CSV table of C-alpha atoms and ligand atoms in Angstrom, one decimal:
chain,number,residue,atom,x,y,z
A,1,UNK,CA,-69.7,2.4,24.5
A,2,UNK,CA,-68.1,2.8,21.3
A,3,UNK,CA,-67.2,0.2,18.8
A,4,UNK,CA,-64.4,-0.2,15.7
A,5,UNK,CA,-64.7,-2.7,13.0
A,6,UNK,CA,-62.2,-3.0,10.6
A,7,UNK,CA,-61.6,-6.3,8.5
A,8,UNK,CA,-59.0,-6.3,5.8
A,9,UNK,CA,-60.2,-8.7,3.3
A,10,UNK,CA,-63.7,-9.1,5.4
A,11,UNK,CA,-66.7,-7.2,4.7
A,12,UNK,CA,-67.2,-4.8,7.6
A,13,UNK,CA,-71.1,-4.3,7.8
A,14,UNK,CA,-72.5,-7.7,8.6
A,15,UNK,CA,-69.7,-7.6,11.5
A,16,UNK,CA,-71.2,-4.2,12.7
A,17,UNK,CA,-75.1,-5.3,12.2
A,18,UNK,CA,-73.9,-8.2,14.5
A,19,UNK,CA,-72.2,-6.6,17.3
A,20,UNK,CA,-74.8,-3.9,16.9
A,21,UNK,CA,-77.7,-6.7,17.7
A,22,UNK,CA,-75.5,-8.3,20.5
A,23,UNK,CA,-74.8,-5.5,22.6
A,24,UNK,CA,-77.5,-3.1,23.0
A,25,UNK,CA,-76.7,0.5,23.5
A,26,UNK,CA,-73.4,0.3,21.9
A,27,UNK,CA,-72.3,2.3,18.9
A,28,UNK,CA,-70.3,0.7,16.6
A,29,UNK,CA,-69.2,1.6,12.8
A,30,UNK,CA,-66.8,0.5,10.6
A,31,UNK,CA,-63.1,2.3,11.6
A,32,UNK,CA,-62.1,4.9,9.2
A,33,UNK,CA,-59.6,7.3,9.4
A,34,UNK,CA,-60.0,10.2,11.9
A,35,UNK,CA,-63.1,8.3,13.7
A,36,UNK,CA,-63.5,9.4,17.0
A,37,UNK,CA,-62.1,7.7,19.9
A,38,UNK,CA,-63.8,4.3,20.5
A,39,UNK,CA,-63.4,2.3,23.7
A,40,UNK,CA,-63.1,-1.6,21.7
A,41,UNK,CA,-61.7,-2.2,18.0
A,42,UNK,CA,-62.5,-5.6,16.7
A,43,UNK,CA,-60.4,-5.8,14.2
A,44,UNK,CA,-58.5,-8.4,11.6
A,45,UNK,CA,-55.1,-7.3,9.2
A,46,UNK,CA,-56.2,-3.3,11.0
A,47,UNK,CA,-53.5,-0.7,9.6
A,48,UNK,CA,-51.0,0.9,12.2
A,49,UNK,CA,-53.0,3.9,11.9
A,50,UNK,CA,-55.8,2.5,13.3
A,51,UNK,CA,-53.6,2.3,16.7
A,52,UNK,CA,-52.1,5.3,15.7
A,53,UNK,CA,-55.0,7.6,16.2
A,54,UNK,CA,-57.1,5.3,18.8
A,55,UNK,CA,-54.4,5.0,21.5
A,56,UNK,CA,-57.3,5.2,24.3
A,57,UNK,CA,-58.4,1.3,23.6
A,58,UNK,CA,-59.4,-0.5,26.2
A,59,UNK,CA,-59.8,-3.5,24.0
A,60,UNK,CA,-58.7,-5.2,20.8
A,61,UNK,CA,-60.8,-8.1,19.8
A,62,UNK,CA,-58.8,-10.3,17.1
A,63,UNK,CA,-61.1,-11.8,14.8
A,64,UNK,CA,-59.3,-14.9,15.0
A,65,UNK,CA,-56.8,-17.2,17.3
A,66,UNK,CA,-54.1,-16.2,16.2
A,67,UNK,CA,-52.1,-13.0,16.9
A,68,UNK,CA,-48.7,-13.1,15.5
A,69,UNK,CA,-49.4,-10.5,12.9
A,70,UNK,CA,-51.2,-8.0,15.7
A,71,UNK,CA,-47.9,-8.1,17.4
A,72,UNK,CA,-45.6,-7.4,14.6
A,73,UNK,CA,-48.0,-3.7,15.2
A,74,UNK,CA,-47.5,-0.7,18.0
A,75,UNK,CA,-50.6,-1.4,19.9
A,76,UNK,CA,-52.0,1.1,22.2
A,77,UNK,CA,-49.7,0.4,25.7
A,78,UNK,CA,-52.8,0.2,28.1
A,79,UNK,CA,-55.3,-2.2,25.9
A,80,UNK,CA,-56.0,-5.6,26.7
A,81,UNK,CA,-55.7,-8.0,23.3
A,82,UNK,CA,-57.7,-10.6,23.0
A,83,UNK,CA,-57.9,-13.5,20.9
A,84,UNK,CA,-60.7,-15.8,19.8
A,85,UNK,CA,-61.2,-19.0,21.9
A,86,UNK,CA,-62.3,-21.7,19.6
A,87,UNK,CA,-65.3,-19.9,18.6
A,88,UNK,CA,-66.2,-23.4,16.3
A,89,UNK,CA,-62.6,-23.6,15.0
A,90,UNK,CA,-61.7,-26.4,16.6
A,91,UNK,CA,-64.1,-28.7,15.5
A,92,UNK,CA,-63.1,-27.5,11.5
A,93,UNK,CA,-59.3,-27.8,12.3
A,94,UNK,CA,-60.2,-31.3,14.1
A,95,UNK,CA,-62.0,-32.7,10.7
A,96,UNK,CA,-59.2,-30.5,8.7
A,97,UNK,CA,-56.8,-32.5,10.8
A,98,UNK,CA,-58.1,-35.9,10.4
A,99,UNK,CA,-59.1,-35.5,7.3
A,100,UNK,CA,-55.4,-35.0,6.0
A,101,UNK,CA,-54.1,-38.0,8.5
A,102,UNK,CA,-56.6,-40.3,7.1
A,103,UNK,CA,-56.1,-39.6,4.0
A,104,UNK,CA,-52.3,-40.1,3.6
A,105,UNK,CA,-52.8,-43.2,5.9
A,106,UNK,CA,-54.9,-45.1,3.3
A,107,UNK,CA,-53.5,-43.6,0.7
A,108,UNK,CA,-57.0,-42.6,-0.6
A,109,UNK,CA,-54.8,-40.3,-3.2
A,110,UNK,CA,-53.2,-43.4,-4.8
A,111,UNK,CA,-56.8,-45.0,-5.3
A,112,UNK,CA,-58.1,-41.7,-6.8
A,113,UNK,CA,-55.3,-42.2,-9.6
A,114,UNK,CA,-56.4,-45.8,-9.7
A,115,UNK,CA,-60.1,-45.1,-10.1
A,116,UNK,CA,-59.3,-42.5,-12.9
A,117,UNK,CA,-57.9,-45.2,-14.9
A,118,UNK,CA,-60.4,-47.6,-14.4
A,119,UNK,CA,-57.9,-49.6,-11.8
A,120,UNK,CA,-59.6,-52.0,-9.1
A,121,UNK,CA,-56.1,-52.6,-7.3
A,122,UNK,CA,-55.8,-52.9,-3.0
A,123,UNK,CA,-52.8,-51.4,-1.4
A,124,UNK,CA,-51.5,-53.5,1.8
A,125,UNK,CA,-53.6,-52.3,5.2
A,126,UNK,CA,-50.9,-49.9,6.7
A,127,UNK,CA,-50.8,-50.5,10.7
A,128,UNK,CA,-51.6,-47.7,13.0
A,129,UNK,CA,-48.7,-48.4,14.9
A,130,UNK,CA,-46.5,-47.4,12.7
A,131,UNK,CA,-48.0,-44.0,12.4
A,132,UNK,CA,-47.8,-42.3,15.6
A,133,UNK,CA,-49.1,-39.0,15.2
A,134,UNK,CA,-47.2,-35.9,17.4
A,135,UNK,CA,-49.2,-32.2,17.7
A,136,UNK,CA,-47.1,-29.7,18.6
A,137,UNK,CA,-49.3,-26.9,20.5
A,138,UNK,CA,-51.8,-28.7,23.1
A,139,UNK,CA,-53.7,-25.0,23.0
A,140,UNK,CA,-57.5,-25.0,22.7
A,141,UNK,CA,-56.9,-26.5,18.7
A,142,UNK,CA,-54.2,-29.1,19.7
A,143,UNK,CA,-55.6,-30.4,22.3
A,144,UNK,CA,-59.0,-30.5,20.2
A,145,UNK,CA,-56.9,-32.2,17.3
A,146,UNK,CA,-55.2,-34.8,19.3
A,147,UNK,CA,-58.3,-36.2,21.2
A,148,UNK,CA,-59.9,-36.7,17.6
A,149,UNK,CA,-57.2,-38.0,16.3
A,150,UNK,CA,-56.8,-40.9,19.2
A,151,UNK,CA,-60.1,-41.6,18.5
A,152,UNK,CA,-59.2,-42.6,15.5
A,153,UNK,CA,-57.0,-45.1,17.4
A,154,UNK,CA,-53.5,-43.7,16.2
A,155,UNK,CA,-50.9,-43.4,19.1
A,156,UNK,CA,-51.0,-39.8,19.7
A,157,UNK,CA,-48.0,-37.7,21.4
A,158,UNK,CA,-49.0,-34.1,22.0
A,159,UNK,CA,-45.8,-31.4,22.7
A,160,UNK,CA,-46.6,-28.0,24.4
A,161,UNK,CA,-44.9,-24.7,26.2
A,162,UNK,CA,-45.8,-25.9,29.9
A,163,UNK,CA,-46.7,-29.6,30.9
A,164,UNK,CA,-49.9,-31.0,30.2
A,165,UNK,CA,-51.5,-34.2,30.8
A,166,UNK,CA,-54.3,-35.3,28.1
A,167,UNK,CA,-56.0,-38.4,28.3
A,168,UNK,CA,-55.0,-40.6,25.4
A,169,UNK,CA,-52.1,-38.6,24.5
A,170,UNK,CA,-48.3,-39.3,25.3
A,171,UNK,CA,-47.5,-35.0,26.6
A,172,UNK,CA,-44.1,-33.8,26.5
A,173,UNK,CA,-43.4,-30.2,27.2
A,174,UNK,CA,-40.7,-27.8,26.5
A,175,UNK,CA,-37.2,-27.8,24.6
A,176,UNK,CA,-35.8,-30.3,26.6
A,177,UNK,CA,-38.4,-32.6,25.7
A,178,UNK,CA,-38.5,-32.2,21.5
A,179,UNK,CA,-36.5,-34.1,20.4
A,180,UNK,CA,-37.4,-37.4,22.1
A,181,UNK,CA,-41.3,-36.2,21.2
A,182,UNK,CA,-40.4,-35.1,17.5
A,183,UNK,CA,-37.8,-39.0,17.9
A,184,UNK,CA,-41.4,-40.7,18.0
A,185,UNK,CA,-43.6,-39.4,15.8
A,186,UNK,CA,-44.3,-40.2,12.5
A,187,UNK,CA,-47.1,-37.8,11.0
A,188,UNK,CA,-46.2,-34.4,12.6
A,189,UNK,CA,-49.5,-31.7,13.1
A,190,UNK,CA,-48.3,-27.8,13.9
A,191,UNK,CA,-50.9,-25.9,15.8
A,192,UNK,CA,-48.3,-23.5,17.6
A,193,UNK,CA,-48.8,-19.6,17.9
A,194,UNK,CA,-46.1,-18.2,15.5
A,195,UNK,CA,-43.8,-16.5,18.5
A,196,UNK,CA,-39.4,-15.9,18.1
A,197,UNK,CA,-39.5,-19.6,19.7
A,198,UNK,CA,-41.3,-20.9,17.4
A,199,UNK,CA,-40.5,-19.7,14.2
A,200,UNK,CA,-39.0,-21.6,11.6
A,201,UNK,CA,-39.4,-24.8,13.9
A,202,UNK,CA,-39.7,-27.1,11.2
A,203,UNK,CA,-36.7,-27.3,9.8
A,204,UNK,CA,-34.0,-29.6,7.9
A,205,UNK,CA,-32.6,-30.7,11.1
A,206,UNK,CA,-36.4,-31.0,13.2
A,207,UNK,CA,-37.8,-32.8,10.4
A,208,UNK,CA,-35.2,-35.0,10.0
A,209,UNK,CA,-35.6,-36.6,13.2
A,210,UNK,CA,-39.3,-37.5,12.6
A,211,UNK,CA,-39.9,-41.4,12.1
A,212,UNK,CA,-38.7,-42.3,8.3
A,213,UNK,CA,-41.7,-42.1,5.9
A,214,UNK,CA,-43.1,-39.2,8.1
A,215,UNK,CA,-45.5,-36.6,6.9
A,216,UNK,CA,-45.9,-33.2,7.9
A,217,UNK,CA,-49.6,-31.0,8.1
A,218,UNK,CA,-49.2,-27.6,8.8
A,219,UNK,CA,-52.2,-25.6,9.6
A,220,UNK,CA,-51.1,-22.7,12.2
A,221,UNK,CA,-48.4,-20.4,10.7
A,222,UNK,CA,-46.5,-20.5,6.7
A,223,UNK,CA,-43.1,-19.1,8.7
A,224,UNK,CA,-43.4,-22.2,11.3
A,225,UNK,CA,-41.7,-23.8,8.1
A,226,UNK,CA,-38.7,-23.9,6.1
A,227,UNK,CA,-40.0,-24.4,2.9
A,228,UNK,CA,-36.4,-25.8,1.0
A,229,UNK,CA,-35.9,-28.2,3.8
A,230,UNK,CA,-39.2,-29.3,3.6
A,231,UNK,CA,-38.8,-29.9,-0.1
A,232,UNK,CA,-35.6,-31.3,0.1
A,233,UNK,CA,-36.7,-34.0,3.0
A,234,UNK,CA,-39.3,-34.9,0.5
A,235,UNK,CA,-37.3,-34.8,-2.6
A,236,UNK,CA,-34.9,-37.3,-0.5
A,237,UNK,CA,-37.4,-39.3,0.9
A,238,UNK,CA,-36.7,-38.9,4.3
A,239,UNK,CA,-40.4,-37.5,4.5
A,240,UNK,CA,-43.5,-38.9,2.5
A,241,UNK,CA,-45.3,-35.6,1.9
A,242,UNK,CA,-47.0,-32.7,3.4
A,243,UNK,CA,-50.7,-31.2,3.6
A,244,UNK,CA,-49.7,-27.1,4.2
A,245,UNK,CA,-53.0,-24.9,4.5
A,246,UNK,CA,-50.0,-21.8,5.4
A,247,UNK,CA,-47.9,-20.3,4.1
A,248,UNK,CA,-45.1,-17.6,4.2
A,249,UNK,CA,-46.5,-15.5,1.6
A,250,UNK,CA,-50.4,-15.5,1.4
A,251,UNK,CA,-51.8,-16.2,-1.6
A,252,UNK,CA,-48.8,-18.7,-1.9
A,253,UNK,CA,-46.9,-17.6,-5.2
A,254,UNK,CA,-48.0,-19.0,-8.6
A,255,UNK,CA,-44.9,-20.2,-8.9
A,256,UNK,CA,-43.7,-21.9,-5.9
A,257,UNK,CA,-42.9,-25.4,-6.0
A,258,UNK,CA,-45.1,-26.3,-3.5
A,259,UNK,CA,-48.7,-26.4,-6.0
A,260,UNK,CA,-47.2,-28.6,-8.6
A,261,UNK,CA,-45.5,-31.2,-5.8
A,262,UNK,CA,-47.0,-34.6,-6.7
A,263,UNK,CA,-46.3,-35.5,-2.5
A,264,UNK,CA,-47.9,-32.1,-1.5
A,265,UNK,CA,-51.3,-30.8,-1.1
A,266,UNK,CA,-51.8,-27.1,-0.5
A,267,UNK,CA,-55.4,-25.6,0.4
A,268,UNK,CA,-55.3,-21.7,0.7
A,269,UNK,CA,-55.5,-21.0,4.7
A,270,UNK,CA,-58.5,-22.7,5.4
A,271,UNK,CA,-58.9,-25.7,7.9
A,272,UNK,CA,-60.0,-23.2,10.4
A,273,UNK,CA,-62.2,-20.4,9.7
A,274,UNK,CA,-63.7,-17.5,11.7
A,275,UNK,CA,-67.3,-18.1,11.5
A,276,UNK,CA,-68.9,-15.1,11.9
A,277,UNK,CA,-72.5,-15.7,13.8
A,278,UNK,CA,-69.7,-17.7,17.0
A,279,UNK,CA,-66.9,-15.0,16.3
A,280,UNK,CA,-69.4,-12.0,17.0
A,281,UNK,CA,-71.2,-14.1,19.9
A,282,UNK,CA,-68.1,-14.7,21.8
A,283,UNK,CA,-66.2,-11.2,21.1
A,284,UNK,CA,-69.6,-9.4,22.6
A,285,UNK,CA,-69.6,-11.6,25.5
A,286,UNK,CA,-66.2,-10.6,26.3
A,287,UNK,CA,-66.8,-7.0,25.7
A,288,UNK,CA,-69.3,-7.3,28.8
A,289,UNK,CA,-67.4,-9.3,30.6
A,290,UNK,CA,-64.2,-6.5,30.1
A,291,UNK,CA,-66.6,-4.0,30.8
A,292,UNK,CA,-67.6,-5.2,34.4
A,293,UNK,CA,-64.3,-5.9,35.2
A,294,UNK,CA,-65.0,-9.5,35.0
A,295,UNK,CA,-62.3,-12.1,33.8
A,296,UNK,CA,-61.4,-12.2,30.1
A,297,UNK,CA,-60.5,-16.2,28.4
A,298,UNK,CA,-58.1,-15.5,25.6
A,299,UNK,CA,-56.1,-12.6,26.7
A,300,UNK,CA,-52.9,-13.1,24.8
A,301,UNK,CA,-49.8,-12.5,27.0
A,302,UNK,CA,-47.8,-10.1,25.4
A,303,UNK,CA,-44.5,-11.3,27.0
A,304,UNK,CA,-45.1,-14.9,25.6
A,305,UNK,CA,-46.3,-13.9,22.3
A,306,UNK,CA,-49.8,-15.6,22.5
B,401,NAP,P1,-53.3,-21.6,22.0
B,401,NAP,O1,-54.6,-22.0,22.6
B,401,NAP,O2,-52.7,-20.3,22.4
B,401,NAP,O3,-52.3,-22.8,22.1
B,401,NAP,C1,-51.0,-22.7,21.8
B,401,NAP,C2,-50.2,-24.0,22.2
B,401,NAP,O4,-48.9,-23.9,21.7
B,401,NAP,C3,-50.1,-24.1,23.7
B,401,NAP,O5,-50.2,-25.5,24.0
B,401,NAP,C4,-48.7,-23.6,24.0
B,401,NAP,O6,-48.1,-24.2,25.2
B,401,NAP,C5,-48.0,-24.1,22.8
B,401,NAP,N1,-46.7,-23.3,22.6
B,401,NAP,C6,-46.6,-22.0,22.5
B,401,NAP,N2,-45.3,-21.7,22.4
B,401,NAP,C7,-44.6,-22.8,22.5
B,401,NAP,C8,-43.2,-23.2,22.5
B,401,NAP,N3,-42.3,-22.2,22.3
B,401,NAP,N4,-42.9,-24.5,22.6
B,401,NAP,C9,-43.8,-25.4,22.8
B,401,NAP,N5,-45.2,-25.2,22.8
B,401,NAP,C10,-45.5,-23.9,22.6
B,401,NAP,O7,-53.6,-21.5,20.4
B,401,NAP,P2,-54.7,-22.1,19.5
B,401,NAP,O8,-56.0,-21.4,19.6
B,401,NAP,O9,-54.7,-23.6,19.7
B,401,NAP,O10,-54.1,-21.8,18.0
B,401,NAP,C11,-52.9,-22.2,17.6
B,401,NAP,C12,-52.5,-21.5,16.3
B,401,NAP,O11,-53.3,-22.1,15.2
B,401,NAP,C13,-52.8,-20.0,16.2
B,401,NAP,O12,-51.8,-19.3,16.9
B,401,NAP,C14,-52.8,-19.8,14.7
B,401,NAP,O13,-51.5,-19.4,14.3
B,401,NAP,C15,-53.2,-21.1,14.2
B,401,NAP,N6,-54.5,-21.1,13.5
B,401,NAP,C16,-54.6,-21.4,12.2
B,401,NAP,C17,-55.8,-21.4,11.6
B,401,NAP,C18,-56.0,-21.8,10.1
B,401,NAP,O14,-57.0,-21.7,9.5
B,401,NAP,N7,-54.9,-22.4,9.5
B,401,NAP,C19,-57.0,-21.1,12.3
B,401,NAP,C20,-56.9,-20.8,13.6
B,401,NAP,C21,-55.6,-20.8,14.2
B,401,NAP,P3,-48.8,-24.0,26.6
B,401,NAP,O15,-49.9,-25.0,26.6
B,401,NAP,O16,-47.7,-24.5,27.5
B,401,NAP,O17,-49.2,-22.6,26.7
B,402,GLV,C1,-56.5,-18.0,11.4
B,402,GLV,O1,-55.5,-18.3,10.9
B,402,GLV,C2,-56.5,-17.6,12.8
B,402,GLV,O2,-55.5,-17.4,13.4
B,402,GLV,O3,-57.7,-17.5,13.3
């Protein structure tokens, strides 16, 4: 069996020592042009040409969950793609999650200011009640985010594709169903695949039916958001702030308003990362799994998007 790597922005080797050690027999190499064919490419941010000259995959392994950029690509007609299932992100985009919640909640940024000037003020308790928390995408990170956030006690509403039924979380499902889901929430968490349905979902007229006061963390796709009516919700108080880990452009632009917002906080793409020791377990798992013609988790449907 033979093996691709190629990693824009990653370094290839420890990726290839890895699979090389988890799947005995197998060749792999870091994908340059004019390599012969190979029968898997794990790959993340691969060129066209990559597809271009290897159109005998059986297998693209994304180095991460989501595939909305793969897609945008002419993939080889016959290969499977596959995503990575969890693979320890959801336990980093649960803490990301909470972590962002909790912190607008007590307003732990207003005591920071205090405490650099010397300030020993209390703010009112704020009730939990009044901060119903809505996840859209109930996928394996939504799910994972809205169970730790109810155990945090916050009423949690959870919104997905299909119907789902989570313990401790108030499910609706499907168009018919957002607005009286988006009606209810106050501090809104995006963890949708970026797909045509879903892009620019957050939007003047979205946003502005979340809760007054609400607050928006986005940590699945920059284009999910549209970044004036964001800023102009905020700017007319409508919405308290934002924590955005995405963005359209990636780095996010020195000079876009979003880094100097005082109601904003931006951290560069990060509440869930690939961890590489999980990421290489899992992919060669699957690549012996696809190779006995066994069942695959985290085969993206093409028609879908995800
Ligand atoms: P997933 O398991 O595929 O779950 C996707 C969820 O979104 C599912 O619940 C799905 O509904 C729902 N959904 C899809 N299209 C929808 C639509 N049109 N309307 C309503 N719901 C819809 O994905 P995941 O592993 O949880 O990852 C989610 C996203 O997080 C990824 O695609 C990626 O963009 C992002 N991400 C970001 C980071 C980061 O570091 N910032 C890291 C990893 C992932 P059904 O349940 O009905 O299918
Ligand atoms: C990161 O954003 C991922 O999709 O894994």
């Amino acid at each position: 069996m033979r093996i691709v790597v190629c990693c824009t922005g990653m370094k290839a080797a420890p990726w290839v020592a890895g699979l090389e050690a988890a799947l005995p027999g197998a060749v792999v190499e870091e994908w340059q042009a004019g390599a012969p064919p190979a029968d898997h490419a794990v790959v993340w941010a691969p060129p066209q040409q990559l597809f271009d000259e290897q159109p005998r995959l059986k297998g693209i392994f994304n180095m991460g969950a989501g595939v909305d950029a793969l897609l945008q690509l002419r993939l080889p007609p016959e290969a499977a793609l596959v995503r990575l299932d969890d693979a320890g992100m959801s336990v980093q985009m649960a803490e990301f999650v909470c972590h962002a919640l909790i912190r607008h909640f007590r307003e732990l940024d207003g005591y920071e200011q205090d405490a650099a000037q010397g300030r020993w003020s209390f703010r009112r308790p704020r009730s939990r009640a009044e901060f119903p928390v809505g996840v859209m995408g109930l996928g394996v990170l939504g799910q994972r985010v809205a169970q730790a956030v109810a155990a945090f006690e916050f009423p949690v509403r959870g919104w997905s594709r299909t119907a789902r039924a989570i313990e401790g979380v108030q499910c609706f499902a499907g168009p018919a169903q957002f607005d009286a889901f988006l009606a209810g929430t106050r501090v809104l968490v995006n963890l949708l695949p970026l797909t045509p349905e879903t892009e620019n979902i957050m939007n003047r007229a979205t946003l502005g039916r979340l809760l007054p006061g609400g607050y928006v963390i986005n940590v699945a796709r920059g284009a999910h958001l549209v970044d004036e009516d964001l800023l102009a919700l905020v700017d007319g108080g409508h919405l308290a702030g934002a924590a955005l880990d995405v963005f359209r452009t990636e780095p996010l632009p020195p000079a876009h308003p979003f880094w100097r917002h005082p109601k904003i906080t931006v951290t560069p793409h990060t509440s869930a990362r690939t961890l590489r020791d999980e990421s290489i377990a899992q992919i060669a798992r699957k690549v012996r799994a696809f190779d006995r013609g066994e069942p695959v988790a985290g085969v993206v449907d093409l028609s879908r998007g995800y």
